[in-house]
Amino acid sequence: AVLDRFQVLVLMKVRPVLQPLLHLLEQRNLLHKSIFVERAGAPQQQVIHDVSSLKGRDVHYLSLMIIHNHEGEAGLGMKGRQV
């Protein structure tokens, strides 16, 4: 899975897959390591750190999820490799 290959993953336009994505993040214990951004750069921008609060919620189509899939400081590149 892509989630296993990268230390930090940014998924754009997550609206259609948000609920299954939240379920996957919960299974992998990554909810607390994820950030949801809605309408980035717009006056209505929202940054949500408690992504579990999005369960069952309809979100704007201009939304993205940042998932930190690592321990400690962020590195560059793929897991197991430094760029």
Short mmCIF file of C-alpha atoms in Angstrom, two decimals:
data_model
loop_
_atom_site.label_atom_id
_atom_site.label_comp_id
_atom_site.label_asym_id
_atom_site.label_seq_id
_atom_site.Cartn_x
_atom_site.Cartn_y
_atom_site.Cartn_z
CA ALA A 1 0.00 0.00 0.00
CA VAL A 2 1.15 3.54 -0.70
CA LEU A 3 0.71 4.41 2.96
CA ASP A 4 3.44 1.91 3.84
CA ARG A 5 5.97 3.38 1.40
CA PHE A 6 6.17 7.02 2.51
CA GLN A 7 6.88 8.81 5.77
CA VAL A 8 4.58 11.73 4.96
CA LEU A 9 1.70 11.48 2.53
CA VAL A 10 -0.44 14.35 1.23
CA LEU A 11 -3.73 13.31 -0.33
CA MET A 12 -5.66 15.94 -2.27
CA LYS A 13 -9.41 16.12 -2.92
CA VAL A 14 -10.15 13.43 -0.34
CA ARG A 15 -13.89 14.09 -0.16
CA PRO A 16 -14.97 10.95 -2.08
CA VAL A 17 -12.76 8.66 0.03
CA LEU A 18 -12.79 10.46 3.38
CA GLN A 19 -14.84 7.96 5.39
CA PRO A 20 -12.90 4.85 4.23
CA LEU A 21 -9.66 6.80 4.72
CA LEU A 22 -10.61 7.66 8.31
CA HIS A 23 -11.37 3.99 8.93
CA LEU A 24 -7.96 2.98 7.54
CA LEU A 25 -6.18 5.61 9.64
CA GLU A 26 -8.00 4.37 12.72
CA GLN A 27 -6.99 0.77 12.00
CA ARG A 28 -3.35 1.82 11.62
CA ASN A 29 -3.43 4.09 14.68
CA LEU A 30 -2.65 7.15 12.55
CA LEU A 31 -5.63 9.41 13.33
CA HIS A 32 -3.57 11.41 15.82
CA LYS A 33 -0.80 11.80 13.22
CA SER A 34 -3.05 13.23 10.51
CA ILE A 35 -4.21 16.75 9.68
CA PHE A 36 -7.19 17.70 7.52
CA VAL A 37 -7.18 21.00 5.60
CA GLU A 38 -10.31 22.32 3.93
CA ARG A 39 -10.21 25.17 1.39
CA ALA A 40 -6.46 25.72 1.82
CA GLY A 41 -5.46 29.30 1.12
CA ALA A 42 -9.03 30.61 1.00
CA PRO A 43 -10.55 32.92 3.62
CA GLN A 44 -12.74 29.97 4.73
CA GLN A 45 -9.71 27.72 5.32
CA GLN A 46 -10.06 25.25 8.17
CA VAL A 47 -7.28 23.12 9.66
CA ILE A 48 -8.56 20.18 11.71
CA HIS A 49 -6.12 18.29 13.92
CA ASP A 50 -8.75 15.97 15.42
CA VAL A 51 -9.55 14.16 12.19
CA SER A 52 -11.76 11.67 14.03
CA SER A 53 -14.26 14.55 14.33
CA LEU A 54 -14.80 14.21 10.56
CA LYS A 55 -16.52 10.83 10.86
CA GLY A 56 -19.89 11.05 9.13
CA ARG A 57 -19.31 14.68 8.14
CA ASP A 58 -19.63 16.05 4.62
CA VAL A 59 -16.62 18.16 3.66
CA HIS A 60 -15.81 20.60 0.87
CA TYR A 61 -14.30 19.15 -2.30
CA LEU A 62 -11.21 21.37 -1.90
CA SER A 63 -9.79 19.39 0.96
CA LEU A 64 -6.62 17.48 1.66
CA MET A 65 -5.20 15.16 4.31
CA ILE A 66 -1.61 15.16 5.55
CA ILE A 67 -0.63 11.83 7.09
CA HIS A 68 2.57 11.43 9.11
CA ASN A 69 3.43 7.76 8.88
CA HIS A 70 6.68 7.74 10.86
CA GLU A 71 8.18 8.10 14.30
CA GLY A 72 10.04 11.25 15.30
CA GLU A 73 11.27 13.90 12.90
CA ALA A 74 10.16 13.86 9.27
CA GLY A 75 12.75 12.58 6.82
CA LEU A 76 12.81 12.91 3.08
CA GLY A 77 11.82 10.28 0.60
CA MET A 78 10.52 6.78 1.00
CA LYS A 79 10.74 4.66 4.12
CA GLY A 80 14.10 2.99 4.41
CA ARG A 81 15.73 5.38 1.94
CA GLN A 82 17.00 8.91 2.31
CA VAL A 83 16.97 11.24 -0.68
#
